[in-house]
């Protein structure tokens, strides 16, 4: 990945985007292995995980993951989903974490050399540009192998590097749970 062992690294993980991407690629992420993989290339200063929750998500399937991440080295950022009218009288859920990610990236930029953004959301392009202007190398981790590609072209073009998520599969995939014998 072109990193020096002395690099100070931050991970910015758009939880919903990563979940959709790996689901389309046919695997699950082992978040302990993910930290271990990126820790081989430098010091992880912070690993952020962003998720949007609804009021009724108190006991959702996401809860155990978020709790595990909280206790195992991730800075979890939860944001309440907001409902809005789409202009045609339909209620829609707004699930964007862009502002929270941008604030965290700008606050930590002076303490890191390399940022890894696990998202393909084109709305994050401005964050990538701003952090790069501060001297931080930005690598976007997403996929062009999904149908359709999960990464926006403008995000990929503005990053210093792009890593195909599928190429990380051997080192970050969650092992299959063994099936108990009958």
Short mmCIF file of C-alpha atoms in Angstrom, two decimals:
data_model
loop_
_atom_site.label_atom_id
_atom_site.label_comp_id
_atom_site.label_asym_id
_atom_site.label_seq_id
_atom_site.Cartn_x
_atom_site.Cartn_y
_atom_site.Cartn_z
CA UNK A 1 0.00 0.00 0.00
CA UNK A 2 3.03 2.29 -0.11
CA UNK A 3 3.14 3.12 3.60
CA UNK A 4 6.09 3.74 5.85
CA UNK A 5 6.11 1.82 9.14
CA UNK A 6 6.26 5.18 10.93
CA UNK A 7 3.07 6.48 9.33
CA UNK A 8 0.34 7.62 11.66
CA UNK A 9 -2.91 6.24 10.28
CA UNK A 10 -6.61 6.96 10.73
CA UNK A 11 -9.42 4.77 9.40
CA UNK A 12 -12.77 6.31 8.51
CA UNK A 13 -15.39 3.59 7.99
CA UNK A 14 -18.79 4.44 6.57
CA UNK A 15 -20.56 1.46 8.15
CA UNK A 16 -23.59 1.32 5.84
CA UNK A 17 -21.50 1.77 2.70
CA UNK A 18 -18.96 -0.86 3.75
CA UNK A 19 -21.73 -3.30 4.68
CA UNK A 20 -23.42 -2.92 1.28
CA UNK A 21 -20.13 -3.25 -0.58
CA UNK A 22 -18.93 -6.43 1.15
CA UNK A 23 -22.41 -7.93 0.90
CA UNK A 24 -22.26 -7.39 -2.88
CA UNK A 25 -18.79 -8.95 -2.92
CA UNK A 26 -20.03 -11.95 -0.95
CA UNK A 27 -18.13 -11.76 2.32
CA UNK A 28 -18.22 -10.26 5.82
CA UNK A 29 -15.53 -8.13 7.47
CA UNK A 30 -13.73 -9.29 10.59
CA UNK A 31 -13.10 -5.93 12.24
CA UNK A 32 -10.37 -7.31 14.51
CA UNK A 33 -8.49 -8.57 11.43
CA UNK A 34 -9.08 -5.23 9.69
CA UNK A 35 -7.35 -3.36 12.54
CA UNK A 36 -4.55 -5.91 12.54
CA UNK A 37 -4.04 -5.60 8.77
CA UNK A 38 -3.77 -1.83 8.79
CA UNK A 39 -1.71 -1.86 11.99
CA UNK A 40 1.03 -3.70 10.06
CA UNK A 41 1.69 -0.56 8.06
CA UNK A 42 1.93 2.04 10.79
CA UNK A 43 0.44 3.31 14.01
CA UNK A 44 -3.34 3.49 13.98
CA UNK A 45 -4.09 6.74 15.75
CA UNK A 46 -7.85 6.30 15.45
CA UNK A 47 -10.31 3.99 13.75
CA UNK A 48 -13.72 5.62 13.32
CA UNK A 49 -16.88 3.69 12.51
CA UNK A 50 -19.93 5.70 11.44
CA UNK A 51 -23.46 4.38 11.60
CA UNK A 52 -26.95 5.80 11.40
CA UNK A 53 -29.54 4.39 13.75
CA UNK A 54 -33.28 4.77 13.89
CA UNK A 55 -35.09 5.33 17.17
CA UNK A 56 -36.48 1.80 16.96
CA UNK A 57 -33.00 0.27 16.39
CA UNK A 58 -32.33 -0.17 20.13
CA UNK A 59 -32.36 -3.94 19.73
CA UNK A 60 -31.42 -4.24 16.07
CA UNK A 61 -28.95 -6.73 14.60
CA UNK A 62 -26.45 -3.84 14.34
CA UNK A 63 -26.33 -3.37 18.10
CA UNK A 64 -23.95 -6.27 18.93
CA UNK A 65 -21.50 -5.14 16.25
CA UNK A 66 -21.55 -1.52 17.41
CA UNK A 67 -21.08 -2.59 21.04
CA UNK A 68 -18.16 -4.86 20.06
CA UNK A 69 -16.52 -2.07 18.05
CA UNK A 70 -16.94 0.34 20.99
CA UNK A 71 -15.07 -2.03 23.30
CA UNK A 72 -12.37 -3.07 20.82
CA UNK A 73 -10.56 0.03 19.67
CA UNK A 74 -13.02 1.80 17.39
CA UNK A 75 -14.42 5.27 17.93
CA UNK A 76 -18.05 4.64 17.06
CA UNK A 77 -20.07 7.60 15.83
CA UNK A 78 -23.81 7.03 15.95
CA UNK A 79 -26.18 9.43 14.28
CA UNK A 80 -29.95 9.37 14.55
CA UNK A 81 -31.70 8.91 11.21
CA UNK A 82 -33.94 11.81 10.30
CA UNK A 83 -37.23 11.60 8.47
CA UNK A 84 -38.10 14.13 5.82
CA UNK A 85 -40.70 14.70 3.14
CA UNK A 86 -39.31 13.92 -0.33
CA UNK A 87 -41.43 16.61 -1.97
CA UNK A 88 -43.98 14.12 -3.27
CA UNK A 89 -45.58 13.56 0.12
CA UNK A 90 -43.55 10.43 0.92
CA UNK A 91 -41.58 10.13 4.15
CA UNK A 92 -37.92 9.22 3.59
CA UNK A 93 -35.09 8.45 5.99
CA UNK A 94 -31.96 10.59 5.71
CA UNK A 95 -28.93 8.48 6.59
CA UNK A 96 -25.87 10.60 5.88
CA UNK A 97 -22.76 10.59 8.06
CA UNK A 98 -20.79 13.02 5.90
CA UNK A 99 -20.70 15.95 8.31
CA UNK A 100 -19.57 13.83 11.24
CA UNK A 101 -16.85 12.20 9.18
CA UNK A 102 -15.69 15.57 7.83
CA UNK A 103 -15.43 17.09 11.31
CA UNK A 104 -13.44 14.11 12.62
CA UNK A 105 -11.14 14.14 9.58
CA UNK A 106 -10.40 17.85 9.93
CA UNK A 107 -9.81 17.56 13.69
CA UNK A 108 -7.34 14.68 13.40
CA UNK A 109 -5.60 15.66 10.14
CA UNK A 110 -2.70 17.40 11.90
CA UNK A 111 -1.96 14.19 13.84
CA UNK A 112 -1.86 11.72 10.93
CA UNK A 113 0.08 11.04 7.75
CA UNK A 114 -2.38 8.71 6.04
CA UNK A 115 -6.18 8.44 6.03
CA UNK A 116 -8.08 5.41 4.78
CA UNK A 117 -11.66 6.12 3.81
CA UNK A 118 -13.87 3.04 3.60
CA UNK A 119 -16.66 4.48 1.47
CA UNK A 120 -17.55 5.11 -2.12
CA UNK A 121 -19.86 8.05 -1.42
CA UNK A 122 -19.13 10.88 -3.83
CA UNK A 123 -20.39 13.40 -1.28
CA UNK A 124 -17.15 12.80 0.65
CA UNK A 125 -15.00 14.18 -2.18
CA UNK A 126 -14.74 17.63 -0.55
CA UNK A 127 -13.47 16.04 2.67
CA UNK A 128 -10.83 14.13 0.72
CA UNK A 129 -9.69 17.31 -1.02
CA UNK A 130 -9.54 19.31 2.24
CA UNK A 131 -7.55 16.67 4.12
CA UNK A 132 -5.13 16.30 1.20
CA UNK A 133 -4.53 20.07 1.23
CA UNK A 134 -3.46 19.63 4.86
CA UNK A 135 -0.72 17.22 3.74
CA UNK A 136 -2.47 13.93 4.54
CA UNK A 137 -2.36 11.12 1.98
CA UNK A 138 -5.85 9.74 1.40
CA UNK A 139 -6.61 6.23 0.21
CA UNK A 140 -10.17 5.28 -0.61
CA UNK A 141 -11.13 1.66 0.01
CA UNK A 142 -14.19 0.53 -1.94
CA UNK A 143 -15.04 -1.52 -5.00
CA UNK A 144 -15.32 -1.19 -8.74
CA UNK A 145 -16.04 -4.93 -9.01
CA UNK A 146 -19.61 -4.69 -7.74
CA UNK A 147 -22.51 -4.15 -10.12
CA UNK A 148 -22.87 -1.19 -10.17
CA UNK A 149 -19.49 -0.03 -8.83
CA UNK A 150 -19.79 1.14 -5.21
CA UNK A 151 -17.34 4.02 -5.62
CA UNK A 152 -18.16 7.33 -7.21
CA UNK A 153 -15.69 8.29 -9.94
CA UNK A 154 -15.16 11.78 -8.52
CA UNK A 155 -14.16 10.34 -5.13
CA UNK A 156 -11.71 7.92 -6.67
CA UNK A 157 -10.14 10.61 -8.86
CA UNK A 158 -9.54 12.98 -5.93
CA UNK A 159 -7.89 10.44 -3.62
CA UNK A 160 -4.16 9.77 -3.65
CA UNK A 161 -4.82 6.05 -4.03
CA UNK A 162 -7.62 3.55 -4.41
CA UNK A 163 -7.67 0.05 -2.90
CA UNK A 164 -10.10 -2.49 -4.28
CA UNK A 165 -11.86 -3.97 -1.26
CA UNK A 166 -11.91 -7.41 -2.89
CA UNK A 167 -8.07 -7.42 -2.81
CA UNK A 168 -8.19 -7.16 1.00
CA UNK A 169 -10.57 -10.08 1.34
CA UNK A 170 -7.95 -12.70 2.31
CA UNK A 171 -6.70 -10.54 5.19
CA UNK A 172 -9.96 -9.03 6.52
CA UNK A 173 -12.65 -11.61 5.77
CA UNK A 174 -14.55 -12.98 8.72
CA UNK A 175 -13.99 -16.74 8.85
CA UNK A 176 -17.06 -18.89 8.32
CA UNK A 177 -18.54 -20.20 11.52
CA UNK A 178 -18.19 -23.97 11.72
CA UNK A 179 -21.44 -25.82 11.64
CA UNK A 180 -22.01 -27.97 14.69
CA UNK A 181 -22.02 -31.70 13.96
CA UNK A 182 -25.38 -33.40 14.10
#
